[in-house]
Amino acid sequence: LQDLSMSGKLQNLVRLDLADNTFSEDVSYKGLADALKTCTKLTYLNINDCSLGDEGIESVFQALLESKACLQELIIGGNEITAVGAKYVAKVVKQLGKELKKFSAEDNELTSRGVKRIVDSIAPDYSIETLVFNFCECGVIGGEAVLEMASRLN
C-alpha cells in the first residue's frame, strides 16, 4: 500500500476496504497512514478489525485530516479504541464528516465517555444516516448523548 501511494497510484482511490488485516505494529500503521495521506478522493474507508488501538487510530486519523478526503462511510469497529482514541475519531468526524452518511465504531472499548465525545462532534447540518456503537461498553451517559445528537440533526 505504501509503495502504491509513493508512486502516486492511490490519488484517485474512492473506496478502500482493509477489514480484518493487522496493522498493530508501529511500522505497519504508519505505513497505512502514509498511504492514506495521498487518498484525497476517498469516500469509503473500512478499517474494521485492524488492531490499530489508540496510537494507530491517532496516526491513521491524522493522515485522513491531511488528505482532506470527503468520507461518506467510515467503519472503524474492532480496533480496541478507548475513550482516549475517541478524541482523534471525534476530530476527524468534526472536520471531515459533513458528508458522512454511515459511521460504525462497533466492538471497541469507547465507554460512554468515548461515545459522547464522538457524537458531540456531529453538527446539526451533517447528513448522517447510520450510526453504530454496539458492543462499545456504552452506558447511560453515552446513550443520552446519542439521543441528544439525534434530536438536533436536521
C-alpha positions as a Markdown table, in Angstrom:
| # | Residue | x | y | z |
|---|---|---|---|---|
| 1 | Leu | 0.0 | 0.0 | 0.0 |
| 2 | Gln | 2.8 | 2.4 | 0.9 |
| 3 | Asp | 4.6 | 1.6 | -2.4 |
| 4 | Leu | 1.4 | 2.3 | -4.3 |
| 5 | Ser | 1.0 | 5.6 | -2.6 |
| 6 | Met | 4.6 | 6.7 | -3.2 |
| 7 | Ser | 4.2 | 6.0 | -6.9 |
| 8 | Gly | 1.0 | 8.1 | -7.0 |
| 9 | Lys | -1.3 | 5.3 | -7.7 |
| 10 | Leu | -3.7 | 5.9 | -4.9 |
| 11 | Gln | -4.7 | 9.5 | -5.7 |
| 12 | Asn | -7.9 | 8.5 | -7.5 |
| 13 | Leu | -8.9 | 5.8 | -5.0 |
| 14 | Val | -12.5 | 6.3 | -3.8 |
| 15 | Arg | -13.1 | 3.1 | -1.8 |
| 16 | Leu | -10.7 | 1.3 | 0.5 |
| 17 | Asp | -11.6 | -1.8 | 2.4 |
| 18 | Leu | -8.9 | -3.2 | 4.6 |
| 19 | Ala | -11.1 | -5.0 | 7.1 |
| 20 | Asp | -9.6 | -7.9 | 9.1 |
| 21 | Asn | -5.9 | -7.0 | 8.4 |
| 22 | Thr | -3.4 | -6.4 | 11.2 |
| 23 | Phe | -1.8 | -3.0 | 11.4 |
| 24 | Ser | -0.9 | -3.2 | 15.1 |
| 25 | Glu | 2.8 | -2.6 | 14.9 |
| 26 | Asp | 4.2 | 0.9 | 14.7 |
| 27 | Val | 5.7 | 0.5 | 11.2 |
| 28 | Ser | 2.6 | -1.1 | 9.9 |
| 29 | Tyr | 0.0 | 1.5 | 10.9 |
| 30 | Lys | 2.4 | 4.3 | 10.0 |
| 31 | Gly | 2.7 | 2.8 | 6.5 |
| 32 | Leu | -1.1 | 2.8 | 6.3 |
| 33 | Ala | -1.2 | 6.4 | 7.5 |
| 34 | Asp | 1.3 | 7.5 | 4.9 |
| 35 | Ala | -0.8 | 5.8 | 2.2 |
| 36 | Leu | -4.0 | 7.4 | 3.4 |
| 37 | Lys | -2.5 | 10.9 | 3.1 |
| 38 | Thr | -2.5 | 10.5 | -0.7 |
| 39 | Cys | -6.1 | 9.3 | -0.9 |
| 40 | Thr | -7.7 | 12.7 | -1.4 |
| 41 | Lys | -10.8 | 11.4 | -3.2 |
| 42 | Leu | -11.6 | 8.7 | -0.6 |
| 43 | Thr | -15.3 | 8.4 | 0.2 |
| 44 | Tyr | -15.4 | 4.9 | 1.8 |
| 45 | Leu | -12.9 | 3.6 | 4.4 |
| 46 | Asn | -13.3 | 0.2 | 6.2 |
| 47 | Ile | -10.6 | -0.5 | 8.7 |
| 48 | Asn | -12.7 | -2.8 | 10.8 |
| 49 | Asp | -10.7 | -5.3 | 12.9 |
| 50 | Cys | -7.3 | -3.9 | 12.0 |
| 51 | Ser | -5.9 | -4.0 | 15.6 |
| 52 | Leu | -5.0 | -0.3 | 15.4 |
| 53 | Gly | -5.6 | 0.7 | 19.1 |
| 54 | Asp | -5.5 | 4.3 | 20.2 |
| 55 | Glu | -2.0 | 5.0 | 18.8 |
| 56 | Gly | -2.7 | 3.5 | 15.5 |
| 57 | Ile | -6.1 | 5.3 | 15.2 |
| 58 | Glu | -4.3 | 8.6 | 16.0 |
| 59 | Ser | -1.8 | 8.1 | 13.3 |
| 60 | Val | -4.3 | 7.0 | 10.7 |
| 61 | Phe | -6.8 | 9.7 | 11.5 |
| 62 | Gln | -4.1 | 12.4 | 11.4 |
| 63 | Ala | -3.4 | 11.2 | 7.8 |
| 64 | Leu | -7.1 | 11.4 | 7.0 |
| 65 | Leu | -7.2 | 15.0 | 8.2 |
| 66 | Glu | -4.2 | 15.8 | 6.0 |
| 67 | Ser | -5.8 | 14.1 | 3.0 |
| 68 | Lys | -9.0 | 16.3 | 3.3 |
| 69 | Ala | -11.0 | 13.3 | 2.0 |
| 70 | Cys | -14.8 | 13.7 | 1.9 |
| 71 | Leu | -15.7 | 10.5 | 3.7 |
| 72 | Gln | -19.3 | 9.2 | 3.3 |
| 73 | Glu | -18.7 | 5.9 | 5.1 |
| 74 | Leu | -16.2 | 5.3 | 7.9 |
| 75 | Ile | -16.1 | 1.8 | 9.5 |
| 76 | Ile | -13.6 | 1.5 | 12.4 |
| 77 | Gly | -15.0 | -1.3 | 14.6 |
| 78 | Gly | -13.0 | -3.9 | 16.4 |
| 79 | Asn | -9.8 | -1.8 | 16.8 |
| 80 | Glu | -9.6 | -1.6 | 20.7 |
| 81 | Ile | -10.2 | 2.1 | 20.6 |
| 82 | Thr | -10.8 | 3.6 | 24.0 |
| 83 | Ala | -12.2 | 7.0 | 25.2 |
| 84 | Val | -8.6 | 8.3 | 24.6 |
| 85 | Gly | -8.7 | 7.3 | 21.0 |
| 86 | Ala | -12.2 | 8.7 | 20.6 |
| 87 | Lys | -10.8 | 12.2 | 20.7 |
| 88 | Tyr | -9.0 | 11.5 | 17.4 |
| 89 | Val | -12.1 | 10.0 | 15.9 |
| 90 | Ala | -14.2 | 13.0 | 17.0 |
| 91 | Lys | -11.7 | 15.3 | 15.4 |
| 92 | Val | -12.0 | 13.5 | 12.1 |
| 93 | Val | -15.8 | 13.4 | 12.3 |
| 94 | Lys | -15.9 | 17.1 | 13.1 |
| 95 | Gln | -13.5 | 18.2 | 10.4 |
| 96 | Leu | -14.3 | 15.8 | 7.6 |
| 97 | Gly | -17.7 | 14.4 | 8.5 |
| 98 | Lys | -20.1 | 16.9 | 6.9 |
| 99 | Glu | -20.7 | 14.4 | 4.1 |
| 100 | Leu | -20.6 | 11.4 | 6.4 |
| 101 | Lys | -23.7 | 9.2 | 6.0 |
| 102 | Lys | -22.5 | 6.0 | 7.7 |
| 103 | Phe | -20.3 | 5.7 | 10.8 |
| 104 | Ser | -19.6 | 2.4 | 12.6 |
| 105 | Ala | -17.4 | 2.1 | 15.6 |
| 106 | Glu | -18.8 | -1.2 | 17.0 |
| 107 | Asp | -16.9 | -3.6 | 19.2 |
| 108 | Asn | -14.4 | -1.0 | 20.7 |
| 109 | Glu | -13.8 | 0.0 | 24.3 |
| 110 | Leu | -15.1 | 3.5 | 23.9 |
| 111 | Thr | -17.3 | 3.6 | 27.0 |
| 112 | Ser | -19.9 | 6.3 | 27.4 |
| 113 | Arg | -17.2 | 9.0 | 27.6 |
| 114 | Gly | -15.8 | 8.0 | 24.1 |
| 115 | Val | -19.2 | 7.6 | 22.5 |
| 116 | Lys | -20.3 | 11.0 | 23.9 |
| 117 | Arg | -17.0 | 12.6 | 22.6 |
| 118 | Ile | -17.7 | 11.3 | 19.1 |
| 119 | Val | -21.5 | 12.1 | 18.9 |
| 120 | Asp | -20.8 | 15.6 | 20.3 |
| 121 | Ser | -18.6 | 16.2 | 17.2 |
| 122 | Ile | -21.6 | 15.6 | 14.9 |
| 123 | Ala | -23.0 | 19.0 | 13.9 |
| 124 | Pro | -26.7 | 19.6 | 13.2 |
| 125 | Asp | -26.2 | 20.1 | 9.5 |
| 126 | Tyr | -24.5 | 16.7 | 9.0 |
| 127 | Ser | -26.3 | 14.2 | 6.8 |
| 128 | Ile | -25.5 | 11.1 | 9.0 |
| 129 | Glu | -28.0 | 8.3 | 8.3 |
| 130 | Thr | -26.4 | 5.3 | 10.2 |
| 131 | Leu | -24.5 | 5.4 | 13.4 |
| 132 | Val | -23.3 | 2.2 | 15.0 |
| 133 | Phe | -21.9 | 1.9 | 18.6 |
| 134 | Asn | -22.9 | -1.7 | 19.6 |
| 135 | Phe | -20.5 | -3.6 | 21.9 |
| 136 | Cys | -18.7 | -0.4 | 22.9 |
| 137 | Glu | -19.3 | -0.6 | 26.7 |
| 138 | Cys | -21.6 | 2.4 | 26.4 |
| 139 | Gly | -23.8 | 3.3 | 29.4 |
| 140 | Val | -26.5 | 5.8 | 30.1 |
| 141 | Ile | -24.3 | 8.9 | 29.5 |
| 142 | Gly | -23.3 | 7.7 | 26.0 |
| 143 | Gly | -26.9 | 6.6 | 25.2 |
| 144 | Glu | -28.3 | 10.0 | 26.3 |
| 145 | Ala | -25.6 | 11.7 | 24.2 |
| 146 | Val | -26.7 | 9.7 | 21.1 |
| 147 | Leu | -30.3 | 10.7 | 21.7 |
| 148 | Glu | -29.5 | 14.3 | 22.2 |
| 149 | Met | -27.4 | 14.3 | 18.9 |
| 150 | Ala | -30.3 | 12.7 | 17.0 |
| 151 | Ser | -32.7 | 15.3 | 18.2 |
| 152 | Arg | -30.5 | 18.2 | 16.9 |
| 153 | Leu | -29.9 | 16.8 | 13.4 |
| 154 | Asn | -31.9 | 18.5 | 10.6 |
